[in-house]
Coordinates of C-alpha atoms in Angstrom, one line a residue:
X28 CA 6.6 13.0 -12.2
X29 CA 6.9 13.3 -16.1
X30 CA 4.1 11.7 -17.3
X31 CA 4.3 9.7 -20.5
X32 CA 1.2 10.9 -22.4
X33 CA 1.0 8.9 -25.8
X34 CA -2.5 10.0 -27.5
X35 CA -1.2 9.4 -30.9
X36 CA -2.2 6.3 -33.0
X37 CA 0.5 3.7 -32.4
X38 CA 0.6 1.0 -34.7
X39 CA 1.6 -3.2 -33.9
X40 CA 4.2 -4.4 -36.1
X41 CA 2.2 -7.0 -38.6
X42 CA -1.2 -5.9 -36.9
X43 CA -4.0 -3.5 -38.1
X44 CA -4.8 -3.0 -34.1
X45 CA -5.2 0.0 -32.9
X46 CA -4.0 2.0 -29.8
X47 CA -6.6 4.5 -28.5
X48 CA -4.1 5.2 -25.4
X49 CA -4.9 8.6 -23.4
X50 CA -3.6 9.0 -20.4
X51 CA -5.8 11.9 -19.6
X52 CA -9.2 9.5 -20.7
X53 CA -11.7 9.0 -18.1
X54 CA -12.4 5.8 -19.9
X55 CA -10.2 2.8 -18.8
X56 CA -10.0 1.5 -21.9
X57 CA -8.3 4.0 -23.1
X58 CA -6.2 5.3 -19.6
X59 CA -5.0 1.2 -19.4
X60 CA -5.0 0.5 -23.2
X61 CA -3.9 -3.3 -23.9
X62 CA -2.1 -2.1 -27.3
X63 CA 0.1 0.5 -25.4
X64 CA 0.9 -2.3 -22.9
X65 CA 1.6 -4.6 -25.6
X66 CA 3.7 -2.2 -27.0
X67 CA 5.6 -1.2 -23.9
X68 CA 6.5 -4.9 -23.4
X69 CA 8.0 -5.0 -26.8
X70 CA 10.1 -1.9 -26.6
X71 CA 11.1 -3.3 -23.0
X72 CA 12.7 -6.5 -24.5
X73 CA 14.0 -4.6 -27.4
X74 CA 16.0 -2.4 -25.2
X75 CA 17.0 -4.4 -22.0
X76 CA 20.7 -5.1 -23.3
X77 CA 20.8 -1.1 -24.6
X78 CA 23.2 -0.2 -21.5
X79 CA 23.3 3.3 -22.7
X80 CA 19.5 3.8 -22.9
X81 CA 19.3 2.1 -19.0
X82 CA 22.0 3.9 -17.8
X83 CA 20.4 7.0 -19.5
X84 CA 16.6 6.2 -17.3
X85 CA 18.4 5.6 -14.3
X86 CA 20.1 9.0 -14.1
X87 CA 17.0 10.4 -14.9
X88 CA 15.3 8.9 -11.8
X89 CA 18.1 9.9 -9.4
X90 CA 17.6 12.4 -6.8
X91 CA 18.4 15.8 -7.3
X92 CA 19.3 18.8 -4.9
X93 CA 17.7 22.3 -5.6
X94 CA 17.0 25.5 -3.8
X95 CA 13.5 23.8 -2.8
X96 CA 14.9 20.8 -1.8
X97 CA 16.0 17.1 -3.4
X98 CA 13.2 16.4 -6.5
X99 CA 13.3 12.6 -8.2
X100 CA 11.8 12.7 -11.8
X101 CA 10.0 9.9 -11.9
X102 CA 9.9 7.5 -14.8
X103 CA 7.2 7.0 -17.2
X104 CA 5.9 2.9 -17.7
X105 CA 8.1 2.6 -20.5
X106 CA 10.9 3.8 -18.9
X107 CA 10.4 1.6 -16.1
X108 CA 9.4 -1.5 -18.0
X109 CA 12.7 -1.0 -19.8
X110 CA 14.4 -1.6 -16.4
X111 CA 12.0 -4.3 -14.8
X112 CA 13.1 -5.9 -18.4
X113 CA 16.8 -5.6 -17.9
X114 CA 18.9 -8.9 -17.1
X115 CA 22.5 -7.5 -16.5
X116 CA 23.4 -8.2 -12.7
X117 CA 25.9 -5.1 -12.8
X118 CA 22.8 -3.1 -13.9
X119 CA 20.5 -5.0 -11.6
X120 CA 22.4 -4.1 -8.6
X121 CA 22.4 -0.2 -9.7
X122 CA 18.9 -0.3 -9.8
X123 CA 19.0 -1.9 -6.3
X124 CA 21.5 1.1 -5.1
X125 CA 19.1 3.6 -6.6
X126 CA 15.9 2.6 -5.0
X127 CA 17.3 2.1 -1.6
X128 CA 18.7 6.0 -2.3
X129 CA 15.3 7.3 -3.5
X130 CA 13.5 5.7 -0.9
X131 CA 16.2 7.0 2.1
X132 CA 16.3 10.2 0.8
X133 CA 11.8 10.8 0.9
X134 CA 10.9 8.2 3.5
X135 CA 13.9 7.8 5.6
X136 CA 14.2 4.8 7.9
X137 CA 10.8 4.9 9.1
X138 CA 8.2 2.1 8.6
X139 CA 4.4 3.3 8.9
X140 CA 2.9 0.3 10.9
X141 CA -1.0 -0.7 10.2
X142 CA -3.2 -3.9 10.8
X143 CA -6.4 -5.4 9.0
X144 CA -9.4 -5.4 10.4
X145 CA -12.1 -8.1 8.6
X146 CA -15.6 -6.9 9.6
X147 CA -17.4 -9.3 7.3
X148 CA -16.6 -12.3 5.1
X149 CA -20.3 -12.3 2.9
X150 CA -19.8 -11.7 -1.1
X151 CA -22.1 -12.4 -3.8
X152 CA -19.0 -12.3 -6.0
X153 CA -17.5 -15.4 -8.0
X154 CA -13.8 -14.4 -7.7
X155 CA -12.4 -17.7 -8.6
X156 CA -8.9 -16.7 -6.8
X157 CA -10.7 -15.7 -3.1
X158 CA -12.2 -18.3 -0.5
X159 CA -14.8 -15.4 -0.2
X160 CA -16.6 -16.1 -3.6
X161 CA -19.9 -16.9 -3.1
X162 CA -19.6 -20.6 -4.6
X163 CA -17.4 -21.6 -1.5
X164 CA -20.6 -22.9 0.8
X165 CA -18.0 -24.2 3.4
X166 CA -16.2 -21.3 4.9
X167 CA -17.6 -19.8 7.8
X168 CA -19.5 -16.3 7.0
X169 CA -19.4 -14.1 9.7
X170 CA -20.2 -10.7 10.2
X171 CA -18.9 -8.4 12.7
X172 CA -22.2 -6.7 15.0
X173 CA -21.2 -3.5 16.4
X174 CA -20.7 -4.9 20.0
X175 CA -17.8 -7.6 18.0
X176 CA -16.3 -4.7 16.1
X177 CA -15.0 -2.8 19.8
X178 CA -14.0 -5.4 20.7
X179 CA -11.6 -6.0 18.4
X180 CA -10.4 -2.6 18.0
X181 CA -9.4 -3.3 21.5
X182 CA -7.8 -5.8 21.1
X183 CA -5.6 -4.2 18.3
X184 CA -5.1 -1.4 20.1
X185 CA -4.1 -3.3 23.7
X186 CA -1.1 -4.8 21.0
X187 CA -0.3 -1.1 20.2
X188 CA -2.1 -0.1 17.1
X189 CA -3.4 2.9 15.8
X190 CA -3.8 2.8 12.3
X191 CA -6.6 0.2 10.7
X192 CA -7.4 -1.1 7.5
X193 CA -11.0 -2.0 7.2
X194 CA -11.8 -4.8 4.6
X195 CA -15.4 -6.4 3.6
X196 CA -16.7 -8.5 1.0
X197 CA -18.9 -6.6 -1.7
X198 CA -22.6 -7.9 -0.5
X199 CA -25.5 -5.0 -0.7
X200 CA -27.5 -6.5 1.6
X201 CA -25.3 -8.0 4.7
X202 CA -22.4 -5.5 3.8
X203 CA -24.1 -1.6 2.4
X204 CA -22.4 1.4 2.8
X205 CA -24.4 2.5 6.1
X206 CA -22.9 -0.7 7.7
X207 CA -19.4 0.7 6.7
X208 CA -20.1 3.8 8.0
X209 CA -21.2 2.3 11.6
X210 CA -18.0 0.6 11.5
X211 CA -15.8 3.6 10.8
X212 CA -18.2 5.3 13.7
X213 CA -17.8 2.9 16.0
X214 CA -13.5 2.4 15.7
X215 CA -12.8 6.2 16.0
X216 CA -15.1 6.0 18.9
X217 CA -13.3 3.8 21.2
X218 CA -11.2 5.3 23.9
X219 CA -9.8 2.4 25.2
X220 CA -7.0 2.9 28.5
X221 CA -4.1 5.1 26.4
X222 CA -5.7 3.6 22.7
X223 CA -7.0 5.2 20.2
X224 CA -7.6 4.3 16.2
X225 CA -6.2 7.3 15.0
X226 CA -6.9 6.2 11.2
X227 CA -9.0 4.1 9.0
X228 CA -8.3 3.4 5.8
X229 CA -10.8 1.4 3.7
X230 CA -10.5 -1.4 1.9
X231 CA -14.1 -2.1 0.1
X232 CA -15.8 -3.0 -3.4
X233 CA -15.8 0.2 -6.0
X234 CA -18.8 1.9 -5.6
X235 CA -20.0 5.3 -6.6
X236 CA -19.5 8.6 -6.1
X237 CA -22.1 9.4 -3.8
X238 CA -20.6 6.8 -1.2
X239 CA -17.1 7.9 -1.9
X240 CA -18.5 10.8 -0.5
X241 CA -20.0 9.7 2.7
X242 CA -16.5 7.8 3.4
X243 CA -14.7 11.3 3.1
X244 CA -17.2 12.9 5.2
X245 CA -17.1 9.5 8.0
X246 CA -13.5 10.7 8.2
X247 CA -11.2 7.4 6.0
X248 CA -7.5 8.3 5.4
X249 CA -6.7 6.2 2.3
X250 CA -9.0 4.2 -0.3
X251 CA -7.6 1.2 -1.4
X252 CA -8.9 -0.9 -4.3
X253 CA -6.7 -3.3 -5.5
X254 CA -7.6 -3.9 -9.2
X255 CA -6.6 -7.7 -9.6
X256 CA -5.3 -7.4 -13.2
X257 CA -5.4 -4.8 -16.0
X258 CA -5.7 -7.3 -18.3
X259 CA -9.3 -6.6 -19.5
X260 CA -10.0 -10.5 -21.0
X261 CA -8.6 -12.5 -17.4
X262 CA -9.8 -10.2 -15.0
X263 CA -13.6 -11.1 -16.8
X264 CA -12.2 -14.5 -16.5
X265 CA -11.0 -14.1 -13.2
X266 CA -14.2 -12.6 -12.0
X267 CA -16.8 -14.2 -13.7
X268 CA -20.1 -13.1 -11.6
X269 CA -21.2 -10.5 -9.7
X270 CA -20.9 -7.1 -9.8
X271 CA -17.0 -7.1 -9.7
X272 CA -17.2 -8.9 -13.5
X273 CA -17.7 -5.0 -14.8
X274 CA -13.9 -4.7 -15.7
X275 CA -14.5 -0.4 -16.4
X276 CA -16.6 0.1 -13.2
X277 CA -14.0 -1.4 -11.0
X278 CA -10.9 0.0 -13.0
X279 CA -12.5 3.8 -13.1
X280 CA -13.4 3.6 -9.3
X281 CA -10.4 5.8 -8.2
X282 CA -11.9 8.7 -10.5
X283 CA -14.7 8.5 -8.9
X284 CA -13.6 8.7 -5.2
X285 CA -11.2 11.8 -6.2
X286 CA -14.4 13.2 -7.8
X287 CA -16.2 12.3 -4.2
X288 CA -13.7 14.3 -2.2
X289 CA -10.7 11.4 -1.5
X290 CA -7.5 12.5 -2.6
X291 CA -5.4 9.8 -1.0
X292 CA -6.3 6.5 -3.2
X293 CA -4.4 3.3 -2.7
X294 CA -3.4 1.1 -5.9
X295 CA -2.3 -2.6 -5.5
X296 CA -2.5 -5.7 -8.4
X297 CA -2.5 -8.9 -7.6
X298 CA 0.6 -10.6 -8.5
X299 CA 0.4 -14.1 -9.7
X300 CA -3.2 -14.1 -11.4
X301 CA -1.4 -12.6 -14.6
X302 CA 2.0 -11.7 -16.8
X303 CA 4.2 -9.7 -14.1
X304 CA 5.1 -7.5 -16.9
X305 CA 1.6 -6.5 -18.4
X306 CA 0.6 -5.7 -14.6
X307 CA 3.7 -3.8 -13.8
X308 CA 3.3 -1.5 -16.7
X309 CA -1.0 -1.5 -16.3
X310 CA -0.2 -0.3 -12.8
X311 CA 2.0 2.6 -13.7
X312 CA 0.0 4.1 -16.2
X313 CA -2.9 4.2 -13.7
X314 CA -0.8 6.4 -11.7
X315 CA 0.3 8.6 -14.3
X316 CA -3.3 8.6 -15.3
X317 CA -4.8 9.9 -11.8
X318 CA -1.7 12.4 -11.6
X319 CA -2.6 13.7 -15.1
X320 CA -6.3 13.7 -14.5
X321 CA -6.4 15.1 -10.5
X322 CA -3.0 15.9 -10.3
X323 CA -2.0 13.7 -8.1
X324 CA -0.9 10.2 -8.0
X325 CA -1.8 7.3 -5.7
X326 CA -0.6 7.9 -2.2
X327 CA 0.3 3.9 -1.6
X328 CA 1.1 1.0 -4.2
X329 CA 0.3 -2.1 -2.5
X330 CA 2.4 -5.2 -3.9
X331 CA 0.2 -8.0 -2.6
X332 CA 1.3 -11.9 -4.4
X333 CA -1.5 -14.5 -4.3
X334 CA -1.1 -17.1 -1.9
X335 CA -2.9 -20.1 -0.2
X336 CA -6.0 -20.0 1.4
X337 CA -9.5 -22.0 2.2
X338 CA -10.3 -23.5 -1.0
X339 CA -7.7 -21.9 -3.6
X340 CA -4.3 -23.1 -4.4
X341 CA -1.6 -20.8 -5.8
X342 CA -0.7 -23.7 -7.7
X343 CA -3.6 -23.2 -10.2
X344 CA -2.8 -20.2 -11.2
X345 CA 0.1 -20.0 -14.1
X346 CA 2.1 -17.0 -13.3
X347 CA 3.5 -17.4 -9.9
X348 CA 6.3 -14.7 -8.9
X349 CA 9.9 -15.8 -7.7
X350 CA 11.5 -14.1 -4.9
X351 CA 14.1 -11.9 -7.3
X352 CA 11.5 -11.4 -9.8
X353 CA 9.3 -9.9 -6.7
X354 CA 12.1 -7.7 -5.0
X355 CA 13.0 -6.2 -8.6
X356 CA 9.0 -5.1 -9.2
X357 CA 9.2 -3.4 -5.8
X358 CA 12.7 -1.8 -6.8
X359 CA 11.5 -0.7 -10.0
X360 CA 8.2 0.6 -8.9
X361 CA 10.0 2.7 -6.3
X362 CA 12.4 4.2 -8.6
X363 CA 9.3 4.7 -10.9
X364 CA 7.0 6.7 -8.4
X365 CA 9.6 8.1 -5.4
X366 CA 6.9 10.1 -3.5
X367 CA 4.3 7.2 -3.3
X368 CA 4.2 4.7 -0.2
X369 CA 4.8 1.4 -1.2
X370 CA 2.7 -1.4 1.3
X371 CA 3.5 -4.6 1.8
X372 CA 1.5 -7.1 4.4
X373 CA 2.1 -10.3 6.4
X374 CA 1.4 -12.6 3.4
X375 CA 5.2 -11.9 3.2
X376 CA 7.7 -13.8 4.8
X377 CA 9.9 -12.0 7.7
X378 CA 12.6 -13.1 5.6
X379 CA 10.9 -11.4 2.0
X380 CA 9.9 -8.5 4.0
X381 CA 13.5 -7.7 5.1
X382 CA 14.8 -7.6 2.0
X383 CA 12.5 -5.4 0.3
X384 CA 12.1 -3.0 3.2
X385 CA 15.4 -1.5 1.7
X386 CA 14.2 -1.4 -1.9
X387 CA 11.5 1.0 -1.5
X388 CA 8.7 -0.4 0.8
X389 CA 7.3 2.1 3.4
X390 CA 4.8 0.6 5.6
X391 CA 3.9 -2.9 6.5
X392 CA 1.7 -4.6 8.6
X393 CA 2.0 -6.2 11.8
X394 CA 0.5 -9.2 14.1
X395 CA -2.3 -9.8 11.3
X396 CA -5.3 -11.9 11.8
X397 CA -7.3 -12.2 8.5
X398 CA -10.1 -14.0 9.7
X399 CA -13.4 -12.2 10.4
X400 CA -13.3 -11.6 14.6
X401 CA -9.4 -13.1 15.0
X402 CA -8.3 -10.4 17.1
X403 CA -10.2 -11.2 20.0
X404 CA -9.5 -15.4 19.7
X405 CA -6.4 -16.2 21.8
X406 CA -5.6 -18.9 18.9
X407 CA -5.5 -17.2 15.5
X408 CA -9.1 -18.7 13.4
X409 CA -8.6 -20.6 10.5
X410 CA -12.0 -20.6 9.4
X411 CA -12.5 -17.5 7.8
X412 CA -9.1 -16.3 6.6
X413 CA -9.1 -14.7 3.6
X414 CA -5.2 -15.8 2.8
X415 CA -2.6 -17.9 5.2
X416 CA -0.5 -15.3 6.9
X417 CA 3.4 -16.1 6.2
X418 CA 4.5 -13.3 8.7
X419 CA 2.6 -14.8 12.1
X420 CA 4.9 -12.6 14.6
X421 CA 3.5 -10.6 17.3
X422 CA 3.5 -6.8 16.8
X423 CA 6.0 -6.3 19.6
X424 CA 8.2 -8.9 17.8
X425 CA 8.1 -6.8 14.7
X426 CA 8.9 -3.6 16.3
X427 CA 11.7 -5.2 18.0
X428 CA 13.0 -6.4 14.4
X429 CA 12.0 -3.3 12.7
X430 CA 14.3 -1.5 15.3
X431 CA 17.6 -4.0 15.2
X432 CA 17.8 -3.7 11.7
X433 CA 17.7 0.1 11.8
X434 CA 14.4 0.8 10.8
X435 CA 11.9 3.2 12.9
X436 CA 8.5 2.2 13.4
X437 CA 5.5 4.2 12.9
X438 CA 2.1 4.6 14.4
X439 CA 2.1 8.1 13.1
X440 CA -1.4 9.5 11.5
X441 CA -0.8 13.0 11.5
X442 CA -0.9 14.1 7.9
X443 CA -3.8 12.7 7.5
X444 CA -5.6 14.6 10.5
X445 CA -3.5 17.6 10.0
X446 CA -4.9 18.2 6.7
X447 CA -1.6 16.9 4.7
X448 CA -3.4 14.8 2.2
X449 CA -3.3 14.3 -1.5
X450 CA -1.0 17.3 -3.4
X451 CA -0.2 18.9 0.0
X452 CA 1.9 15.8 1.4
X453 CA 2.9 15.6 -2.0
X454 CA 4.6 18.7 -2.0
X455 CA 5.6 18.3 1.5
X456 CA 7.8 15.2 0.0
X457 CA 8.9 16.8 -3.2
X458 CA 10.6 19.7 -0.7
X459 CA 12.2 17.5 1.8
X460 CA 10.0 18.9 4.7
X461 CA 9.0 15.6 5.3
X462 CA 11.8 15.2 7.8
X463 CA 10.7 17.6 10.2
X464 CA 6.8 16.8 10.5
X465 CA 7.3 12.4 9.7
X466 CA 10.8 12.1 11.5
X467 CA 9.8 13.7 15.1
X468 CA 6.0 12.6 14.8
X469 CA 7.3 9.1 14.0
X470 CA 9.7 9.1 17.2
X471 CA 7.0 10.3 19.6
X472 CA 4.5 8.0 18.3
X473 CA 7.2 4.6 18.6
X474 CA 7.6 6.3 22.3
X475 CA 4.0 6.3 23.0
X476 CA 3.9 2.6 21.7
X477 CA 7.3 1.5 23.7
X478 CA 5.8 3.5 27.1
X479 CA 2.3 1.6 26.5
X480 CA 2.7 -1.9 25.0
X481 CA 6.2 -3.1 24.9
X482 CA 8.3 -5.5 26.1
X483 CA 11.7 -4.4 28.4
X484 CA 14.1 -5.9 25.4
X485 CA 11.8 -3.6 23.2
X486 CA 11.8 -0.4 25.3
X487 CA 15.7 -0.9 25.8
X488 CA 16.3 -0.7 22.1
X489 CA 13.7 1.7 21.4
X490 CA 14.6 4.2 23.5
X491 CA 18.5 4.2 22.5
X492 CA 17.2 4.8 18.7
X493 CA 14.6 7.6 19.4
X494 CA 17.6 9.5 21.3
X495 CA 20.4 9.0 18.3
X496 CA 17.5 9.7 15.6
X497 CA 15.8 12.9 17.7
X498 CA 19.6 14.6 16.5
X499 CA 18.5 14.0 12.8
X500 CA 16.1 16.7 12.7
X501 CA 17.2 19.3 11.1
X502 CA 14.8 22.0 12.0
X503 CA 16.4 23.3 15.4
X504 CA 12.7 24.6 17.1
X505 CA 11.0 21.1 15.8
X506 CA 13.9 18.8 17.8
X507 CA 13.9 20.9 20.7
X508 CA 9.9 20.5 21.1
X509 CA 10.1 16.8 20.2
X510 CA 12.4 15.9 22.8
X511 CA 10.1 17.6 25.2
X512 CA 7.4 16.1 23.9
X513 CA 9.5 12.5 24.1
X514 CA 10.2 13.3 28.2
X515 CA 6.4 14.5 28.5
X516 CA 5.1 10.7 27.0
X517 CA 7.3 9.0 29.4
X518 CA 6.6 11.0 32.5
X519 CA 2.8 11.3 31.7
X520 CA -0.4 9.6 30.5
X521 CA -0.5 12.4 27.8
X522 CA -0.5 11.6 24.3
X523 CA -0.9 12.3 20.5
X524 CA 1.6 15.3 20.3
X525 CA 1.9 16.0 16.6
X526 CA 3.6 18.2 14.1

């Protein structure tokens, strides 16, 4: 991706401000500068009736065939805000066509399916927007014990699951870093009938670079931090004690954990808390500041909107996010970044989540319990959920969805545990490879899950769509070995064949 790397002094039109903009900065300050933001917004409205400047970005982004294989451009957060700012339906819907292309052409039909996994509910932050700030003295606090925590993961994995997303409130003395660790431990460790957590991404407070460390060597996939808002003066607002009030030590944490040894880093704003355009553009020039800086950008965007939950109402908040206005951010962010996954989780609707599945979103979560030890209540907990789930279905009812509407879903981890991480999966993407290692690992896992955990409506359909999409790989050795591999799951109790 062409990065858009403004150092020079830019100047506000009747203002003596300043812009001390560097993408390359490890100072966020200067990596997420209000003043360039400011700017960007301006030169967005500015332009978003220039037809021949939009028409001009978007055949910049669209996908080109070379000897290597098909390569997307990218666009820089100017470029992009330029089309997030655009009102013209007839534009609007090229946009749409566009993203549904880009995201086709590097991901394919294929959903990557995960699940939450709350171990503990305890936070000595004030986080005015979360029922887990530390004021709330009525929510139930739990904490998962070892013992609690397998028991859980086997529950997730007797619906089918094998890729977790661990999340904690930031509390040094109920939640430290060795307590993480345990977790992580104790999920890889369970064996459970044909289950098996084959990844854990992490989902915890920024910390430093020593623990960034000890979660690369416990063996995490991604790190996600979602940073809430770039704008400096409401996320001090938002977040008015604890340790998450340091605005820079919570927007530089993803330097740190590259610098820790983590090269897959997960990015996500909250939508809602502040201007839709300010985070849009704040989000993308984080990633064109981590590509610049570790050359390599975030390997998810997470587009999370506030919603209801024990004591906060959405209400409150001032900059709610329609429908349209949502499905355009997740079209423009995918024409923006083409190679980077785009997550979105069961504070959806099934209805919301169909619809953007086609504009550029590449994994999703299913059968989501948010509550501190859900998993393992047969009626889902209200008492410590950290949002209302929208999206209540089971996981087989999503699979079954997933499938009708031509979509393949997921429970692959190999990249991750083949050593495909960071710039290697990147360049995996940028050549088109992707569709013999993702395509065949992605059909043998949905067998595994269709043999295991399925219904008989499931399996039906399953089945007929791993046989029409095995003929899709291209590589003549790699489909041959798949669909032995595909008979071998189904005749056998063996599993996790992987390319």
């Amino acid at each position: 991706m062409k990065l858009f790397q403004t150092v020079a002094i830019l100047k506000n039109k009747g203002s003596s401000k300043m812009s001390n903009y560097n993408v390359k900065s490890l100072k966020a300050e200067e990596f997420i500068s209000d003043t360039e933001i400011l700017e960007t917004i301006k030169y967005a409205e500015e332009n978003k009736n220039n037809i021949e400047l939009i028409n001009s970005i978007l055949e910049k982004a669209r996908p080109r065939k070379t000897e290597s294989g098909t390569v997307c451009a990218g666009l820089n957060h100017r470029e992009a805000s330029v089309l997030l700012a655009c009102e013209n339906k007839e534009i609007i819907e090229k946009m749409y066509a566009l993203a549904r292309e880009i995201k086709q052409t590097f991901y394919g039909n294929r959903i990557v399916m995960f699940a939450p996994l709350y171990l503990s509910n305890y936070c000595v932050n004030g986080c005015v927007y979360c029922p887990y700030h530390m004021q709330n003295k009525h929510i139930a606090r739990k904490k998962l014990t070892q013992e609690e925590v397998k028991a859980e993961v086997i529950a997730l994995q007797d619906m089918g699951h094998k890729r977790l997303a661990i999340e904690a409130g930031e509390d040094p003395k109920n939640n430290p870093i060795e307590y993480i660790l345990e977790c992580i431990d104790t999920i890889y460790s369970i064996k459970h009938k044909n289950g098996a957590i084959r990844r854990v991404n992490v989902n915890i407070a920024a910390t430093t670079v020593e623990n960034y460390r000890k979660l690369k060597d416990a063996g995490i996939g991604t790190y996600i931090l979602f940073q809430e808002t770039y704008h400096k003066e409401s996320y001090e607002e938002l977040h008015p004690t604890g340790p998450k009030h340091n605005y820079a030590y919570h927007t530089e944490a993803m330097d740190r954990a590259m610098e820790g040894g983590i090269d897959d880093v997960g990015l996500g704003v909250l939508f809602g808390l502040e201007k839709y355009k300010y985070e849009f553009a704040g989000l993308l020039m984080h990633a064109e500041h981590l590509e610049a800086v570790h050359g390599v950008g975030p390997h998810t965007i997470s587009v999370p909107r506030l919603k209801r939950a024990d004591d906060i109402d959405p209400d409150q908040f001032d900059n709610g996010l329609a429908d349209d206005i949502f499905e355009k951010i997740i079209a423009c962010i995918r024409i923006a970044v083409p190679y980077t996954g785009m997550i979105i989780s069961t504070r959806e609707s099934q209805e919301v989540r169909e619809r953007v599945l086609e504009l550029g979103v590449s994994q999703i979560s299913g059968a989501s319990r948010t509550s501190v030890g859900g998993y393992t209540e047969e009626e889902r907990p209200h008492d410590s959920e950290q949002f209302d789930v929208s999206d209540q279905r089971t996981l087989d009812e999503v699979v079954n969805w997933l499938m009708k509407n031509g979509h393949i879903p997921s429970f692959c981890t190999a990249c991750y545990r083949e050593g495909r991480t960071g710039d290697r999966f990147m360049s995996l993407c940028k050549t088109g490879q992707i569709i013999n290692c993702c395509h065949p690992n992605a059909l043998m896992t949905l067998t595994e899950y269709l043999v295991d955990y399925a219904s008989e409506e499931t399996k039906k359909i399953g089945f007929e769509l791993i046989d029409k999409e095995l003929e899709k790989v291209s590589n003549p050795k790699a489909k041959e070995l798949a669909k032995q591999n595909v008979v071998d799951i189904k005749a056998s109790n063996r599993r996790d064949f992987r390319f």
